[in-house]
Tab-separated table of C-alpha atoms in Angstrom:
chain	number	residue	atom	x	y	z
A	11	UNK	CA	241.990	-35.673	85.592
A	12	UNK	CA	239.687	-38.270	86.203
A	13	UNK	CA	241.779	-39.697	89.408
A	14	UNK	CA	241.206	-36.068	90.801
A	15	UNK	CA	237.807	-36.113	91.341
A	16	UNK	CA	236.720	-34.457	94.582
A	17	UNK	CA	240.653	-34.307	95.969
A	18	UNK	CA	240.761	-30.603	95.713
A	19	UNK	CA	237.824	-28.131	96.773
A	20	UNK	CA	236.981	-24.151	96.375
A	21	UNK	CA	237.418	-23.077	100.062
A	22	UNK	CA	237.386	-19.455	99.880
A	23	UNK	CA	235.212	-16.546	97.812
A	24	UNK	CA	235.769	-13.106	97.757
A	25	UNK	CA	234.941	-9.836	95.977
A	26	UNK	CA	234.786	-6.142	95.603
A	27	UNK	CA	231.615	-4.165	95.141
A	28	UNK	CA	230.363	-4.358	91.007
A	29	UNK	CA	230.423	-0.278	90.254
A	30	UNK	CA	230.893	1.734	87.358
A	31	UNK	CA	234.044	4.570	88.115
A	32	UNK	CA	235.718	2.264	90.891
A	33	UNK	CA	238.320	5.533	91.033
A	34	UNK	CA	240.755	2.232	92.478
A	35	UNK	CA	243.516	0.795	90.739
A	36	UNK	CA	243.408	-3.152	89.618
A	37	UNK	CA	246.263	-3.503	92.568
A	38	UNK	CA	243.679	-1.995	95.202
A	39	UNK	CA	240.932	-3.904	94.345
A	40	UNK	CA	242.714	-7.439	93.794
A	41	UNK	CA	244.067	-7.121	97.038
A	42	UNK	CA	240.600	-6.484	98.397
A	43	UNK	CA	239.667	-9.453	96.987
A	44	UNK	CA	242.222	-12.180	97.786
A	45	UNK	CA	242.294	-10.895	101.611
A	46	UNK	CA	238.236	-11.153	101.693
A	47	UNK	CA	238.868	-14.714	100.277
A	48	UNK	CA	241.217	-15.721	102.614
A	49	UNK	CA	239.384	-14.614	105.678
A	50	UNK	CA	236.333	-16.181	103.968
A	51	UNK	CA	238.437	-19.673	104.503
A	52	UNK	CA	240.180	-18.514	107.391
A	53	UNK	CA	243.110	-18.566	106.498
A	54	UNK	CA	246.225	-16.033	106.888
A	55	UNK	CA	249.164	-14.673	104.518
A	56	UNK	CA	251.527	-17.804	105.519
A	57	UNK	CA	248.857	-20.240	104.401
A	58	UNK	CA	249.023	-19.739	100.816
A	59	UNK	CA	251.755	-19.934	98.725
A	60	UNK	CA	250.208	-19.792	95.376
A	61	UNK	CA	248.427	-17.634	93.080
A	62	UNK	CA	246.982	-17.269	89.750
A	63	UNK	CA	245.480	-14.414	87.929
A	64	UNK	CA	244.453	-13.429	84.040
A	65	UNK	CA	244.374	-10.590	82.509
A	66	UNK	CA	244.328	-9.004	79.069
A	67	UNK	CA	246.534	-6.737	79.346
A	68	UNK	CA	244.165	-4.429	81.879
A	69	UNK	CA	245.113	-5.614	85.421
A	70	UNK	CA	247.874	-6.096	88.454
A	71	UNK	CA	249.779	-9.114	88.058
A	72	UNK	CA	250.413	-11.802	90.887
A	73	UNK	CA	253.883	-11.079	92.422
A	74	UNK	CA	252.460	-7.539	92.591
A	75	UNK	CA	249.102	-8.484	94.566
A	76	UNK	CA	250.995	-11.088	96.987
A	77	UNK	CA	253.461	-8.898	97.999
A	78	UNK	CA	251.341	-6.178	99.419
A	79	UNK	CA	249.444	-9.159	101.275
A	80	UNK	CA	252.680	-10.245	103.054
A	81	UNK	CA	252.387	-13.951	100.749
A	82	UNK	CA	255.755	-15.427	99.796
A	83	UNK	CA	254.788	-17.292	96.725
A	84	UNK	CA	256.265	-20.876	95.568
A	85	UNK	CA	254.314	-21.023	92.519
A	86	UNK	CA	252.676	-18.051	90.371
A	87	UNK	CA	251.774	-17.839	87.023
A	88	UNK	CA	249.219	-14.701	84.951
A	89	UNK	CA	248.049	-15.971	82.247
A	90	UNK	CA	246.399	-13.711	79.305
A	91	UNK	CA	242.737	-14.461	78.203
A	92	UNK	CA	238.738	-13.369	79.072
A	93	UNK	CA	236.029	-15.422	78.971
A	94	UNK	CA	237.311	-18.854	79.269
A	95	UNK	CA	239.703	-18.251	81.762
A	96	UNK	CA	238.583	-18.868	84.994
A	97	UNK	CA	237.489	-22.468	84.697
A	98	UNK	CA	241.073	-22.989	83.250
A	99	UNK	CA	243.409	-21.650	85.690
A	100	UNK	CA	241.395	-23.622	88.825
A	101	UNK	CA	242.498	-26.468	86.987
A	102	UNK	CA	246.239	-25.015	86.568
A	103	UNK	CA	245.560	-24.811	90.149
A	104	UNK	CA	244.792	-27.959	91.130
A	105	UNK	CA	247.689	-29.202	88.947
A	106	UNK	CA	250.437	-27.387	90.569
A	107	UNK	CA	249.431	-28.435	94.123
A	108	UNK	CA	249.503	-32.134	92.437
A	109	UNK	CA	252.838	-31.199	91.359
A	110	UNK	CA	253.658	-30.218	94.905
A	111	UNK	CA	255.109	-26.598	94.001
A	112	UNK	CA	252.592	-25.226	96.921
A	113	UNK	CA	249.666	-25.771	98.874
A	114	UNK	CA	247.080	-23.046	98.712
A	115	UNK	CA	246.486	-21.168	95.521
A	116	UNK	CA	244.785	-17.946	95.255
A	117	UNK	CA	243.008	-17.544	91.865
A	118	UNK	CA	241.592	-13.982	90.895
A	119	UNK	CA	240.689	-11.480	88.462
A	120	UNK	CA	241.105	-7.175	89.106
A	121	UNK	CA	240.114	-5.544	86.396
A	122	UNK	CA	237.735	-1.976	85.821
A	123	UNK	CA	236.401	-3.074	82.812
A	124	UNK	CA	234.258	-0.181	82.830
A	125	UNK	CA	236.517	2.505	83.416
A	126	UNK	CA	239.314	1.831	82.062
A	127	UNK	CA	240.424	-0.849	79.026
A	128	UNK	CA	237.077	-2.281	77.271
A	129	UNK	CA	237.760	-5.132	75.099
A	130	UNK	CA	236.430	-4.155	71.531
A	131	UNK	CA	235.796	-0.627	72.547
A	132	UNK	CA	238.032	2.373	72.058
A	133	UNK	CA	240.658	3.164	75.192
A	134	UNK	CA	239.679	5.225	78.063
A	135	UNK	CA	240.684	8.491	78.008
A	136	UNK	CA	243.121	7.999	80.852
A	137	UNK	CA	244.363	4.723	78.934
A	138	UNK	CA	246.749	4.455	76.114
A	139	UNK	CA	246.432	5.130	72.439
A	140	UNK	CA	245.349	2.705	69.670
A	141	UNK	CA	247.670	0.073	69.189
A	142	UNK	CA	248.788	-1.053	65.562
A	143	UNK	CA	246.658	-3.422	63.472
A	144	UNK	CA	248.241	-6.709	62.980
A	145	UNK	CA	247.261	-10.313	62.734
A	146	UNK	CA	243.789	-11.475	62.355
A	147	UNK	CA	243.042	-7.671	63.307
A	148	UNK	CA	243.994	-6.711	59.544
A	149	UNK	CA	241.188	-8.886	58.688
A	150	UNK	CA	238.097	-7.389	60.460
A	151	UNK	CA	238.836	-3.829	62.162
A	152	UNK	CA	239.148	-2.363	58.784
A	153	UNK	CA	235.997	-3.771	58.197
A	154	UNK	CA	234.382	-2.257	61.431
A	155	UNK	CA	234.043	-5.654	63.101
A	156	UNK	CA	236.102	-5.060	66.305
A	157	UNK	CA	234.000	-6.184	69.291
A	158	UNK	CA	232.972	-9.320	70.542
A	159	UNK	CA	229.441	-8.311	69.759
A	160	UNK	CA	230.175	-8.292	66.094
A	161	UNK	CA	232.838	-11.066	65.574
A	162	UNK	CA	230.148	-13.533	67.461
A	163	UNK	CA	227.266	-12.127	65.532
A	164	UNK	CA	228.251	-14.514	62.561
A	165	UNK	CA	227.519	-17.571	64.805
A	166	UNK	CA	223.901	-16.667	66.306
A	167	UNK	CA	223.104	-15.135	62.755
A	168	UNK	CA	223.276	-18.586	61.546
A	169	UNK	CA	221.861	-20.406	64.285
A	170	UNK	CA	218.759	-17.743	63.780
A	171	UNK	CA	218.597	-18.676	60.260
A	172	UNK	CA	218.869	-22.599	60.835
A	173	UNK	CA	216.571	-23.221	63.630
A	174	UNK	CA	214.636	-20.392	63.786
A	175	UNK	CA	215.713	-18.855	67.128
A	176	UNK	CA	214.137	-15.874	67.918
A	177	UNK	CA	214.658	-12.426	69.332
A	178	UNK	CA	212.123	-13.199	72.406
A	179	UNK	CA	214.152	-16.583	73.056
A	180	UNK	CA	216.848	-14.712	73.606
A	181	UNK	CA	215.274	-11.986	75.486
A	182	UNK	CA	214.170	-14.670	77.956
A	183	UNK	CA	217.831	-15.134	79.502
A	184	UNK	CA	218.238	-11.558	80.286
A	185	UNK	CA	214.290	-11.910	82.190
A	186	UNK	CA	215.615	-15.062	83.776
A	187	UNK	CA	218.666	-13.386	84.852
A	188	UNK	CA	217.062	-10.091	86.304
A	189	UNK	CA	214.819	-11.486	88.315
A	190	UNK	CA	217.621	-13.606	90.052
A	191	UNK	CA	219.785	-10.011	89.883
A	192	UNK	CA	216.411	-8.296	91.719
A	193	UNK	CA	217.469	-10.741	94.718
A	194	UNK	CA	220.882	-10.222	94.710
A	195	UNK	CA	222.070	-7.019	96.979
A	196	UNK	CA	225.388	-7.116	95.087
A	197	UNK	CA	224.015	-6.848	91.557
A	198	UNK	CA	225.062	-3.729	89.531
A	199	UNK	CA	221.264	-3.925	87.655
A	200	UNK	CA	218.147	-5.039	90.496
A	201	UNK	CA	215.490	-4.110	88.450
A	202	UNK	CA	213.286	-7.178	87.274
A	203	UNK	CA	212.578	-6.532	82.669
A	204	UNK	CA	210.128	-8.063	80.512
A	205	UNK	CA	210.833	-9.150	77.235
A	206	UNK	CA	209.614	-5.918	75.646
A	207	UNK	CA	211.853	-4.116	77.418
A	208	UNK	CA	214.932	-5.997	75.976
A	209	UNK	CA	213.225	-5.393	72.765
A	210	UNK	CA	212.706	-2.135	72.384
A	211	UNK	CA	215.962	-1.244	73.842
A	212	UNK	CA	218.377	0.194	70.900
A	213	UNK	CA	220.338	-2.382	68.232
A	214	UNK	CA	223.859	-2.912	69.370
A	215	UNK	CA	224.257	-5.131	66.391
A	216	UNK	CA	221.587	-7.285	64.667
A	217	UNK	CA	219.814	-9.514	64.310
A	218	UNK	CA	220.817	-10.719	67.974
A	219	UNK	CA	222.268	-7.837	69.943
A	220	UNK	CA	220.061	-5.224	71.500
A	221	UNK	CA	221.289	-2.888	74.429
A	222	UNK	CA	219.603	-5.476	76.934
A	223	UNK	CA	220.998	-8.476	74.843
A	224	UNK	CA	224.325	-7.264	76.376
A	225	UNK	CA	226.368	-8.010	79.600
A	226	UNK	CA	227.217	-4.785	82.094
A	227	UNK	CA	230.266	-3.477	82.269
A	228	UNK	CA	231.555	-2.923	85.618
A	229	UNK	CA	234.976	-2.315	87.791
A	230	UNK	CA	235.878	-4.891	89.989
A	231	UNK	CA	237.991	-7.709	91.103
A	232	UNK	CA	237.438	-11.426	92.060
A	233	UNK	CA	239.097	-14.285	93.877
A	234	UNK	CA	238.380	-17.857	94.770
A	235	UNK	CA	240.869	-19.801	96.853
A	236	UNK	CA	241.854	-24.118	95.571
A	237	UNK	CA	243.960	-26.492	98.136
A	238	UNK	CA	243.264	-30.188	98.695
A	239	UNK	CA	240.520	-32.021	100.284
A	240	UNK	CA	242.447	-33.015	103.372
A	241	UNK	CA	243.318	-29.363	103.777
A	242	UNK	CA	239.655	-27.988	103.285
A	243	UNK	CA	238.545	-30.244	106.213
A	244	UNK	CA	240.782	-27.804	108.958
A	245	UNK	CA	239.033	-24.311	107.246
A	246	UNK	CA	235.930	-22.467	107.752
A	247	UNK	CA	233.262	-22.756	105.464
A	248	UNK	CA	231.537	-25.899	103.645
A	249	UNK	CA	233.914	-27.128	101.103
A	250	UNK	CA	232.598	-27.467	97.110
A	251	UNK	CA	234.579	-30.093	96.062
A	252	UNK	CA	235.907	-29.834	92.348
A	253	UNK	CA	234.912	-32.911	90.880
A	254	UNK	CA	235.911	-32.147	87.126
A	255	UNK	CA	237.533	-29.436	85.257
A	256	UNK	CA	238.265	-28.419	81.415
A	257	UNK	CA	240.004	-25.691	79.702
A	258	UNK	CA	239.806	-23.887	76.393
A	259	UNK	CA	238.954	-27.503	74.409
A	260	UNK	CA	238.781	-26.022	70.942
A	261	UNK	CA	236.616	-26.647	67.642
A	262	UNK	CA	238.541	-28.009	64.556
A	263	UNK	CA	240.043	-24.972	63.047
A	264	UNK	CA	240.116	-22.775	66.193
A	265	UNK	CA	241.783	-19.702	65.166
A	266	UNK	CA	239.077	-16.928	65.516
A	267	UNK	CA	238.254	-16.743	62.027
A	268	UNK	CA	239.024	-20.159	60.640
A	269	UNK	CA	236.457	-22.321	62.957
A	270	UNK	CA	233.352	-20.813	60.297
A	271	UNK	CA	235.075	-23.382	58.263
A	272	UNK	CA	234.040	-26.188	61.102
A	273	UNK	CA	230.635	-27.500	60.186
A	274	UNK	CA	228.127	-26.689	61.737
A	275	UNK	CA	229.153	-23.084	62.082
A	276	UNK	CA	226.727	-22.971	65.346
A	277	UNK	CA	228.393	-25.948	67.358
A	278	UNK	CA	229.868	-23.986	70.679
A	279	UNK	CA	233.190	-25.757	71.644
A	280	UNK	CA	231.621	-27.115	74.607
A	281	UNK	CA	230.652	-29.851	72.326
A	282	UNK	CA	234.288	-31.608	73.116
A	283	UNK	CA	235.159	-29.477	76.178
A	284	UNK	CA	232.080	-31.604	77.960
A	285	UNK	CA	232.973	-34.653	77.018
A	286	UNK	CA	236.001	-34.556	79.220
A	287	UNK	CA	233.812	-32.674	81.951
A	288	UNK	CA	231.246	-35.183	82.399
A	289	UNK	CA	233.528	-37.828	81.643
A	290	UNK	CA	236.010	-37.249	84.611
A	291	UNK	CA	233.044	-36.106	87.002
A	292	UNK	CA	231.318	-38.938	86.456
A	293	UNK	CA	228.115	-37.495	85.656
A	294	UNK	CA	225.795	-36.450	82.879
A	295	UNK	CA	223.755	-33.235	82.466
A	296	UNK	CA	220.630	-34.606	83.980
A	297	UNK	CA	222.453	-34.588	87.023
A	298	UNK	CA	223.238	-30.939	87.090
A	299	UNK	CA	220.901	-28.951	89.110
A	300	UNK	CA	222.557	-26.029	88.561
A	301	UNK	CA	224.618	-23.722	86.043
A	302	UNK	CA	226.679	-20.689	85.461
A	303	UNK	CA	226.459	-20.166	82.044
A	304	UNK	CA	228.930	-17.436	80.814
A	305	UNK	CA	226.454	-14.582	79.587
A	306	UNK	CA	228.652	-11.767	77.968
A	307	UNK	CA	225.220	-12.024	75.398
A	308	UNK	CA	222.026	-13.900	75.731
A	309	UNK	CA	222.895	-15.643	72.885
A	310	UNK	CA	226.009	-17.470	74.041
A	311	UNK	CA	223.905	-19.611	77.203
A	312	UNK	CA	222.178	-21.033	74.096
A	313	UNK	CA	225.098	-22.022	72.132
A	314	UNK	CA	226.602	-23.321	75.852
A	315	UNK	CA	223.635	-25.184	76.411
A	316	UNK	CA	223.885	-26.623	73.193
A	317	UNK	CA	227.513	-27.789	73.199
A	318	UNK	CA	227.217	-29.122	76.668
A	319	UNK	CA	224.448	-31.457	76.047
A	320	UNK	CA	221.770	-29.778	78.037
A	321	UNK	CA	219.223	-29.659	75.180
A	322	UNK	CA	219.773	-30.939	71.317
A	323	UNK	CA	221.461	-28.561	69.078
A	324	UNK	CA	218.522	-25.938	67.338
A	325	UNK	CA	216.432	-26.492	71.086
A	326	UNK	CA	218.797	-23.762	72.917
A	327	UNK	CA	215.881	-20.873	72.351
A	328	UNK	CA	213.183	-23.239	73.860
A	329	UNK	CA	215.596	-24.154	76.441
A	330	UNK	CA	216.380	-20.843	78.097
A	331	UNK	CA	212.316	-19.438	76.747
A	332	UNK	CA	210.559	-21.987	79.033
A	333	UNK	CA	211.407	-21.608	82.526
A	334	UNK	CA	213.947	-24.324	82.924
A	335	UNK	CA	216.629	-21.755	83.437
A	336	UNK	CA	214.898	-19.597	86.331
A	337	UNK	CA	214.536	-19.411	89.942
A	338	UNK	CA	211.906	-22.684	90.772
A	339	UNK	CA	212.818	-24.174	87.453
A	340	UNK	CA	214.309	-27.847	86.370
A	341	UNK	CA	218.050	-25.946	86.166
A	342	UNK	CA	218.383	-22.256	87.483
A	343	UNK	CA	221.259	-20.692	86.017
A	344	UNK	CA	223.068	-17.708	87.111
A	345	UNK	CA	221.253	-17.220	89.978
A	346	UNK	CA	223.426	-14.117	90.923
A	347	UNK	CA	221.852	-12.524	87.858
A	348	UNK	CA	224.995	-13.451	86.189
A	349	UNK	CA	227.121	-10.690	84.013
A	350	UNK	CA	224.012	-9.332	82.320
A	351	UNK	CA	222.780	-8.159	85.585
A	352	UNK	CA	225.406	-8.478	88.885
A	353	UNK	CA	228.540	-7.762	86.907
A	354	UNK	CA	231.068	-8.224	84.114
A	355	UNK	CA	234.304	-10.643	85.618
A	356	UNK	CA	235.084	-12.551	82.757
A	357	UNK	CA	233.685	-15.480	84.482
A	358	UNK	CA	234.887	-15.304	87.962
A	359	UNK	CA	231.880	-14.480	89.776
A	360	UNK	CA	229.861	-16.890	88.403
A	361	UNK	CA	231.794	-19.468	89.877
A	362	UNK	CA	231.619	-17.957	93.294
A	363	UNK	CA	227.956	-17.580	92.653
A	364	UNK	CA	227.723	-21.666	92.338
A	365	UNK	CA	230.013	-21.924	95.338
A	366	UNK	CA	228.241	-19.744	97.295
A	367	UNK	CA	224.727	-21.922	96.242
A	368	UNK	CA	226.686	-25.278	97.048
A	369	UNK	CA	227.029	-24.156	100.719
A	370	UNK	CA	223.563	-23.014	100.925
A	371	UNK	CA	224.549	-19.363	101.638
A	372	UNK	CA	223.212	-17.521	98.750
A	373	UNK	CA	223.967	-14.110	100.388
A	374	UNK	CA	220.288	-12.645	99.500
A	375	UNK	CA	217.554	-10.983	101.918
A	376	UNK	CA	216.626	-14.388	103.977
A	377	UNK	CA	217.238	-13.129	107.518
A	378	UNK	CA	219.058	-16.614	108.052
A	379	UNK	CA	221.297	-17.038	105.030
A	380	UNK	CA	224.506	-17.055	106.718
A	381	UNK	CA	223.106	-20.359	108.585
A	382	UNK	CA	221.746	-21.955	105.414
A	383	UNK	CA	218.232	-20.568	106.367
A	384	UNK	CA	216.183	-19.752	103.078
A	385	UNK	CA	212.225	-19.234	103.101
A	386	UNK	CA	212.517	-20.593	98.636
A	387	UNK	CA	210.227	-17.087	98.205
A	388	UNK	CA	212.147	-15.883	94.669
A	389	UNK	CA	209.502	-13.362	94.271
A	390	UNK	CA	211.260	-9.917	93.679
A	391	UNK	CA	213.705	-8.820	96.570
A	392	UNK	CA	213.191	-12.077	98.602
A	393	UNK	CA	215.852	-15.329	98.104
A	394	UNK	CA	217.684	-16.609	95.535
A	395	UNK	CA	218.980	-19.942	97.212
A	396	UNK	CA	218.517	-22.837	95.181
A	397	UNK	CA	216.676	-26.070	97.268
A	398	UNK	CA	218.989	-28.727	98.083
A	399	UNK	CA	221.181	-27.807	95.578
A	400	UNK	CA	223.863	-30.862	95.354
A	401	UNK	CA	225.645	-30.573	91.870
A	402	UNK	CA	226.567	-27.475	89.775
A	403	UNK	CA	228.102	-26.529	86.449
A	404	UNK	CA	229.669	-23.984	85.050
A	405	UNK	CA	230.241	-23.575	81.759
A	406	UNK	CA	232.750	-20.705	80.151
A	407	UNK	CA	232.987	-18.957	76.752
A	408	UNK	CA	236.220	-17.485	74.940
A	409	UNK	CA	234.645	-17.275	71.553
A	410	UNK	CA	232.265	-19.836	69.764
A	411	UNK	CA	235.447	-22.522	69.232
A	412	UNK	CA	236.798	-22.105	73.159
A	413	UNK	CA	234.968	-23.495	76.002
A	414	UNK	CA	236.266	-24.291	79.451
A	415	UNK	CA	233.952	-26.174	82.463
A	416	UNK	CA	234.232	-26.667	86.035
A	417	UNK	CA	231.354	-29.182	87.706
A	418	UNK	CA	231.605	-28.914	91.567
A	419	UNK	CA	229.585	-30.637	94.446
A	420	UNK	CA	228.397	-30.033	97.838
């Protein structure tokens, strides 16, 4: 990896609208998607030739998706997984256009995780029935721990006890990420919180999980387009050039319930995942002026902070508690407002968030931000672009002992 730094870029973004009750199938809305990113790049059906999506079982799968776009395909693959997903199949990107199986790949995500299937939550009505308990399911759905809310609880729990961390540390990310959300047009929630508000909302489960604690769930789909360097030069926006990329490094003892057995129980995979990041890019987290931190909680930016090296492990609460993380701090994160706020992608739109940042084009209420114009006023309803933004991160969570990264440059 570390001879393809900065050959391959992110030359296209595109979306659908974050909503609750899309009434659109996963097909519908991932074609929405990929065609907004390709005219994004400028670029036309016969231009790409590759795609990638994930999925858990809840979406429209590639050959599906390119065919109604008119794309013949010489490389596809769908891969199954959430949170750390997105970082991971960029880089299966970048590797099959090394391979020379295609040119152009198409990377995206379709999913109505609101309506339809919701990962730890009972089917929608529409959906199908409960499926049969087996594997590591036979150890903790009996036992009423069936959502990623509960089967991460054990981690933060322990980082709470060790260090301290507190309910208003955590409360802090969802504050930090609202007010970026309250400057985003696109975000699901635009409505700027305090930390009382996240805690009196209602225990999801404790001691770390309140209502407000928790990401939104929303219907939509997601795309980002990868070809090389040389390629990017010929399209139409700014190139961010990929300088490193790392998926799903593990902990020791990475099966979902046997990492507890890892030492410390509250060391986030990123830990090895960000050795390889930095290592490849070149850099080191002082150099990052910018992050997408995967957010399904507020708790899991600390442990990602944590693992990555951006503060020492037990600092994560005063990291994201004193300012550092918002709008006019050291190292905004999320500056979309992130999947607490803008909406739930398994990833994917933070990563166009940071691409979007790298060009300069936050897409917020600046008059000029299609040119790069941006007054820097991040009071509430006014811009979101980052200054001179050079270097961003983002960091991605499958469960405390999987962690995938993608560091990208202007």
């Amino acid at each position: 990896m570390g001879g393809l730094k900065d050959k391959y870029c992110i030359v296209g973004v595109g979306e659908t609208a974050y909503v609750r009750g899309s009434g659109r199938s996963t097909r519908s809305m991932g074609v929405e998607a990929v065609r907004a990113a390709m005219a994004d790049a400028g670029l036309d059906a016969t231009d790409v030739d590759g795609m990638l999506c994930y999925q858990v079982g809840d979406s429209t799968l590639s050959q599906t998706i390119a065919t109604d776009l008119g794309i013949r395909l010489n490389f596809y693959t769908d891969t199954y997984g959430g949170g750390s997903s997105t970082e991971t199949i960029i880089g299966l990107a970048m590797g099959a256009i090394e391979a020379g199986m295609c040119s152009t790949v198409a990377v995206f995500r379709s999913m109505n995780g609101y309506s339809s299937l919701r990962m730890g939550g009972r089917p929608a009505p529409s959906g199908p029935g409960p499926a049969r308990l087996v594997g590591d399911a036979l150890d903790t759905t009996p036992y009423g721990v069936s959502s990623p809310a509960q089967r991460f609880q054990f981690t933060f729990a322990r980082h709470m006890q060790t260090y301290g961390t507190t309910n208003e540390q955590l409360a802090a990310v969802k504050v930090a990420h609202a007010k970026h959300a309250s400057n985003n047009p696109r975000a699901y929630y635009r409505k700027r919180v305090t930390v009382d508000d996240v805690l009196d909302s209602r225990w999801i489960v404790k001691p770390a999980c309140h209502l407000l604690d928790c990401c939104v769930e929303t219907d939509n789909a997601t795309c980002v387009i990868v070809t090389s360097a040389d390629r990017a030069r010929d399209l139409r926006q700014r190139p961010a050039y990929i300088m490193s990329v790392t998926g799903r490094a593990n902990k020791p003892y990475q099966d979902p319930l046997a990492h507890y057995q890892c030492d410390p129980i509250t060391r986030q995979a990123g830990y090895y995942g960000g050795r390889i990041a930095f290592r490849n890019a070149g850099v080191e987290p002082a150099d990052i002026q910018l992050t997408g931190c995967y957010d399904a909680f507020t708790f899991t930016p600390v442990l990602l902070f944590e693992g990555y090296g951006f503060c020492a492990e037990g600092e994560g609460g005063d990291y994201v508690s004193g300012g550092t993380i918002e709008l006019g701090g050291a190292r905004p994160n999320n500056t979309s407002g992130g999947q607490l706020c803008e909406g739930y992608t398994h990833g994917m739109n933070l990563v166009i968030e940071n691409v979007r940042q790298l060009r300069h084009q936050a897409d917020d209420s600046c008059p000029g931000w299609r040119e790069g114009e941006h007054t820097y006023d991040h009071a509430e309803g006014g811009c979101r672009q980052v200054r001179d933004v050079e270097v961003a991160m983002n960091m991605g969570w499958g469960t405390p002992a999987v962690s995938s990264a993608l560091i990208m440059r202007r």
